[in-house]
Amino acid sequence: MAQHPIRARMCGFGEKDRRPLDPPPVVRLRVRDENGDYMQSEDVEVWKFVVSATLWAPHTDSDRSIVVNPNTLPGPVPTYQSTSAVMSLSEPVKVRNLVGTTVSNAYLLKDENDEMNIFFIFHDLSVRTEGRFRLKFQFTVIPSEEAPRAFVESVTWSTPFDVYSAKSFPGMTDSTELSRAFAAQGIKITIRKNSRIRPYSSRPGGNPEDDRYPEDDYDNEVDMDYPASGSGHGIR
């Protein structure tokens, strides 16, 4: 992956409140020719590539993309003009836990080093509930007359990230150089000049020793390949 999310504030179960993952996740695609050599990004037909995102537990053992809306759980409902109550018999409603634009087309853009690459950008992803998660990204080629069926060709994962409640959210980080480079090329990414980080010691029950964000021992450069008509693609 070119950019991993670090944290976010939970967006809850309203339909209008969005709290995007920070920084926005970015997946990079590299394409090899029949000889196994990487092709120039400008020579690749990027229009036929898409990547989708789903939400998983940090150890990738369970899908967390769906959650029950707590507002629809059975509970006592007061009857009209009565002090008594009856239990609601309606079924709990399941909703998407990962909200926003979960599918990205390919973008041919320059990175922070002014090098042209193929990227998939997820700048509109929010999570309804607090907790620790990972994102699973699946790479697919759009069906065509030559290949009428679509398959998941490659998979990559983000590193684990935390989603906080409003009271415990430490704040947004500085915009990365990669995000700034994309914004300069017309991609709609919110750019911040200064981070708004609230130290743990200033939060309820906070500990000054916890002001450093914990780092995880995960590989940030994972290549995945697949053969397709004698060529190969890899997302990272």
Short mmCIF file of C-alpha atoms in Angstrom, two decimals:
data_model
loop_
_atom_site.label_atom_id
_atom_site.label_comp_id
_atom_site.label_asym_id
_atom_site.label_seq_id
_atom_site.Cartn_x
_atom_site.Cartn_y
_atom_site.Cartn_z
CA MET A 1 0.00 0.00 0.00
CA ALA A 2 1.09 3.51 -0.72
CA GLN A 3 -0.67 4.95 2.35
CA HIS A 4 -2.22 3.29 5.40
CA PRO A 5 -4.98 4.76 7.60
CA ILE A 6 -3.94 5.50 11.18
CA ARG A 7 -7.13 6.47 12.97
CA ALA A 8 -10.60 7.98 12.70
CA ARG A 9 -13.49 9.23 14.77
CA MET A 10 -16.54 6.97 14.68
CA CYS A 11 -19.35 8.41 12.57
CA GLY A 12 -22.22 6.69 14.40
CA PHE A 13 -25.50 5.65 12.84
CA GLY A 14 -26.64 8.91 11.32
CA GLU A 15 -26.63 9.17 7.54
CA LYS A 16 -25.12 12.65 7.20
CA ASP A 17 -22.20 12.61 9.65
CA ARG A 18 -18.98 11.45 8.00
CA ARG A 19 -15.64 11.10 9.77
CA PRO A 20 -13.16 9.94 7.10
CA LEU A 21 -10.23 7.68 7.84
CA ASP A 22 -7.03 9.63 8.42
CA PRO A 23 -4.94 9.63 6.32
CA PRO A 24 -6.99 8.37 3.37
CA PRO A 25 -5.99 4.83 2.34
CA VAL A 26 -4.19 4.57 -0.98
CA VAL A 27 -3.39 1.37 -2.90
CA ARG A 28 -0.72 1.34 -5.60
CA LEU A 29 -0.81 -0.93 -8.67
CA ARG A 30 2.27 -2.20 -10.48
CA VAL A 31 2.00 -4.12 -13.75
CA ARG A 32 4.53 -6.58 -15.17
CA ASP A 33 4.85 -7.66 -18.77
CA GLU A 34 5.23 -11.24 -20.03
CA ASN A 35 8.93 -11.14 -19.15
CA GLY A 36 8.24 -10.22 -15.53
CA ASP A 37 9.51 -6.66 -15.91
CA TYR A 38 7.53 -3.75 -14.50
CA MET A 39 5.80 -1.70 -17.17
CA GLN A 40 5.65 2.05 -17.31
CA SER A 41 2.39 3.19 -15.71
CA GLU A 42 1.61 5.39 -18.70
CA ASP A 43 1.54 2.29 -20.95
CA VAL A 44 -1.16 0.51 -18.93
CA GLU A 45 -4.90 0.69 -19.76
CA VAL A 46 -6.02 1.76 -16.30
CA TRP A 47 -9.71 2.18 -17.13
CA LYS A 48 -10.42 -1.54 -16.64
CA PHE A 49 -9.09 -1.80 -13.06
CA VAL A 50 -11.05 -1.37 -9.80
CA VAL A 51 -10.31 -2.04 -6.13
CA SER A 52 -12.95 -2.56 -3.43
CA ALA A 53 -12.56 -2.19 0.34
CA THR A 54 -14.13 -4.13 3.21
CA LEU A 55 -13.72 -3.84 6.98
CA TRP A 56 -12.17 -6.65 9.03
CA ALA A 57 -10.98 -7.45 12.53
CA PRO A 58 -7.30 -6.58 13.16
CA HIS A 59 -6.20 -10.23 12.91
CA THR A 60 -8.17 -10.67 9.63
CA ASP A 61 -10.22 -13.50 11.14
CA SER A 62 -13.70 -11.96 10.81
CA ASP A 63 -15.51 -9.55 8.52
CA ARG A 64 -16.70 -6.41 10.35
CA SER A 65 -18.38 -4.71 7.41
CA ILE A 66 -21.90 -5.24 8.78
CA VAL A 67 -23.21 -4.16 12.20
CA VAL A 68 -26.60 -4.05 13.93
CA ASN A 69 -28.01 -0.56 14.39
CA PRO A 70 -28.46 -0.32 18.19
CA ASN A 71 -31.40 2.03 17.70
CA THR A 72 -33.38 -0.87 16.21
CA LEU A 73 -32.77 -3.39 19.01
CA PRO A 74 -35.95 -4.64 20.76
CA GLY A 75 -36.90 -2.60 23.78
CA PRO A 76 -39.90 -1.32 25.73
CA VAL A 77 -42.17 0.92 23.68
CA PRO A 78 -44.74 3.07 25.56
CA THR A 79 -48.34 2.54 24.43
CA TYR A 80 -50.60 5.43 23.54
CA GLN A 81 -52.23 7.12 26.56
CA SER A 82 -50.93 4.48 28.91
CA THR A 83 -48.23 4.16 31.54
CA SER A 84 -47.57 0.56 30.51
CA ALA A 85 -45.12 -0.58 27.86
CA VAL A 86 -44.84 -3.41 25.39
CA MET A 87 -41.80 -5.04 23.83
CA SER A 88 -41.02 -4.14 20.25
CA LEU A 89 -41.21 -7.20 17.98
CA SER A 90 -39.50 -5.60 14.98
CA GLU A 91 -36.31 -7.21 13.72
CA PRO A 92 -32.99 -5.40 14.39
CA VAL A 93 -31.70 -3.65 11.30
CA LYS A 94 -28.24 -4.50 9.99
CA VAL A 95 -26.32 -1.71 8.28
CA ARG A 96 -22.90 -1.24 6.74
CA ASN A 97 -20.23 -0.51 9.31
CA LEU A 98 -17.88 0.80 6.63
CA VAL A 99 -19.66 3.67 4.90
CA GLY A 100 -18.74 5.92 2.03
CA THR A 101 -17.24 5.10 -1.34
CA THR A 102 -15.91 1.56 -0.93
CA VAL A 103 -14.86 1.09 -4.58
CA SER A 104 -12.18 3.10 -6.38
CA ASN A 105 -11.31 3.33 -10.04
CA ALA A 106 -7.68 3.60 -11.05
CA TYR A 107 -5.97 7.01 -11.16
CA LEU A 108 -2.79 7.73 -13.12
CA LEU A 109 -1.06 10.28 -10.89
CA LYS A 110 2.34 11.53 -9.79
CA ASP A 111 3.36 10.64 -6.22
CA GLU A 112 5.22 12.81 -3.71
CA ASN A 113 8.47 12.07 -5.58
CA ASP A 114 7.01 13.26 -8.90
CA GLU A 115 6.94 9.69 -10.23
CA MET A 116 3.94 8.48 -12.24
CA ASN A 117 2.06 5.53 -10.73
CA ILE A 118 -1.37 3.89 -10.78
CA PHE A 119 -3.32 4.52 -7.57
CA PHE A 120 -6.66 3.64 -6.01
CA ILE A 121 -7.72 6.34 -3.54
CA PHE A 122 -10.25 5.89 -0.71
CA HIS A 123 -10.79 9.41 0.64
CA ASP A 124 -14.45 8.92 1.61
CA LEU A 125 -14.40 5.97 4.04
CA SER A 126 -15.88 6.18 7.55
CA VAL A 127 -16.55 3.60 10.28
CA ARG A 128 -19.71 3.69 12.39
CA THR A 129 -18.37 1.98 15.53
CA GLU A 130 -15.26 2.38 17.64
CA GLY A 131 -12.67 -0.35 17.81
CA ARG A 132 -9.58 -1.65 16.07
CA PHE A 133 -9.84 -2.73 12.44
CA ARG A 134 -8.04 -3.48 9.19
CA LEU A 135 -9.11 -2.85 5.62
CA LYS A 136 -9.09 -5.60 3.01
CA PHE A 137 -8.59 -4.42 -0.57
CA GLN A 138 -9.54 -6.63 -3.53
CA PHE A 139 -8.32 -5.95 -7.03
CA THR A 140 -10.59 -6.82 -9.99
CA VAL A 141 -10.46 -6.37 -13.75
CA ILE A 142 -13.69 -5.07 -15.27
CA PRO A 143 -15.27 -7.76 -17.51
CA SER A 144 -14.93 -7.42 -21.28
CA GLU A 145 -15.88 -9.42 -24.38
CA GLU A 146 -12.55 -11.22 -24.16
CA ALA A 147 -12.95 -11.90 -20.42
CA PRO A 148 -16.70 -11.75 -19.61
CA ARG A 149 -16.34 -12.90 -15.98
CA ALA A 150 -14.76 -10.91 -13.18
CA PHE A 151 -12.59 -12.46 -10.48
CA VAL A 152 -10.71 -11.15 -7.45
CA GLU A 153 -7.19 -11.16 -8.84
CA SER A 154 -5.18 -9.83 -5.90
CA VAL A 155 -5.70 -8.91 -2.25
CA THR A 156 -3.81 -6.62 0.11
CA TRP A 157 -4.42 -5.40 3.66
CA SER A 158 -3.94 -2.17 5.53
CA THR A 159 -2.15 -2.14 8.84
CA PRO A 160 -4.48 -2.06 11.90
CA PHE A 161 -6.00 1.30 12.78
CA ASP A 162 -8.15 2.61 15.63
CA VAL A 163 -11.59 4.20 15.50
CA TYR A 164 -12.36 6.36 18.52
CA SER A 165 -15.44 7.76 20.19
CA ALA A 166 -15.90 11.53 20.10
CA LYS A 167 -14.54 11.95 23.64
CA SER A 168 -11.40 9.88 23.15
CA PHE A 169 -10.50 10.86 19.57
CA PRO A 170 -6.96 12.29 19.58
CA GLY A 171 -7.50 14.47 16.53
CA MET A 172 -6.54 14.54 12.87
CA THR A 173 -2.95 14.11 11.70
CA ASP A 174 -1.04 16.36 9.33
CA SER A 175 -1.81 15.80 5.67
CA THR A 176 0.81 13.54 4.11
CA GLU A 177 3.04 14.55 1.22
CA LEU A 178 1.27 11.96 -0.92
CA SER A 179 -2.15 13.45 -0.15
CA ARG A 180 -0.81 16.93 -0.96
CA ALA A 181 0.55 15.68 -4.26
CA PHE A 182 -2.84 14.21 -5.19
CA ALA A 183 -4.69 17.38 -4.19
CA ALA A 184 -2.37 19.45 -6.38
CA GLN A 185 -3.43 17.25 -9.32
CA GLY A 186 -7.15 17.82 -8.73
CA ILE A 187 -8.10 14.93 -6.44
CA LYS A 188 -10.66 15.99 -3.83
CA ILE A 189 -8.71 15.33 -0.62
CA THR A 190 -8.99 17.61 2.40
CA ILE A 191 -5.59 19.15 3.13
CA ARG A 192 -4.68 20.34 6.64
CA LYS A 193 -1.75 22.63 7.38
CA ASN A 194 -1.54 21.73 11.06
CA SER A 195 -2.63 18.60 12.86
CA ARG A 196 -5.27 18.86 15.57
CA ILE A 197 -4.01 16.25 17.99
CA ARG A 198 -5.30 16.24 21.53
CA PRO A 199 -2.80 14.52 23.87
CA TYR A 200 -3.99 11.49 25.79
CA SER A 201 -3.20 13.25 29.07
CA SER A 202 -5.88 15.87 28.30
CA ARG A 203 -8.62 13.30 27.74
CA PRO A 204 -10.80 11.75 30.44
CA GLY A 205 -8.74 9.11 32.20
CA GLY A 206 -5.75 9.87 29.97
CA ASN A 207 -2.18 8.99 30.85
CA PRO A 208 0.68 11.34 29.86
CA GLU A 209 2.80 8.27 29.09
CA ASP A 210 0.33 7.32 26.36
CA ASP A 211 0.87 10.43 24.24
CA ARG A 212 2.82 8.45 21.66
CA TYR A 213 0.75 6.61 19.12
CA PRO A 214 1.60 2.90 19.31
CA GLU A 215 3.40 1.44 16.32
CA ASP A 216 2.66 -2.02 15.00
CA ASP A 217 5.16 -4.46 13.54
CA TYR A 218 3.50 -4.94 10.17
CA ASP A 219 4.98 -5.00 6.70
CA ASN A 220 3.98 -1.82 4.88
CA GLU A 221 5.18 -3.04 1.49
CA VAL A 222 3.25 -6.16 0.50
CA ASP A 223 3.22 -7.22 -3.16
CA MET A 224 0.47 -9.40 -4.61
CA ASP A 225 0.54 -10.74 -8.14
CA TYR A 226 -1.65 -12.64 -10.53
CA PRO A 227 -1.16 -13.99 -14.07
CA ALA A 228 -3.48 -12.56 -16.72
CA SER A 229 -2.97 -13.35 -20.41
CA GLY A 230 0.74 -13.68 -19.93
CA SER A 231 1.11 -10.49 -17.86
CA GLY A 232 0.97 -9.79 -14.19
CA HIS A 233 -0.37 -7.11 -11.90
CA GLY A 234 0.36 -6.48 -8.28
CA ILE A 235 -1.32 -4.20 -5.76
CA ARG A 236 0.55 -2.90 -2.79
#
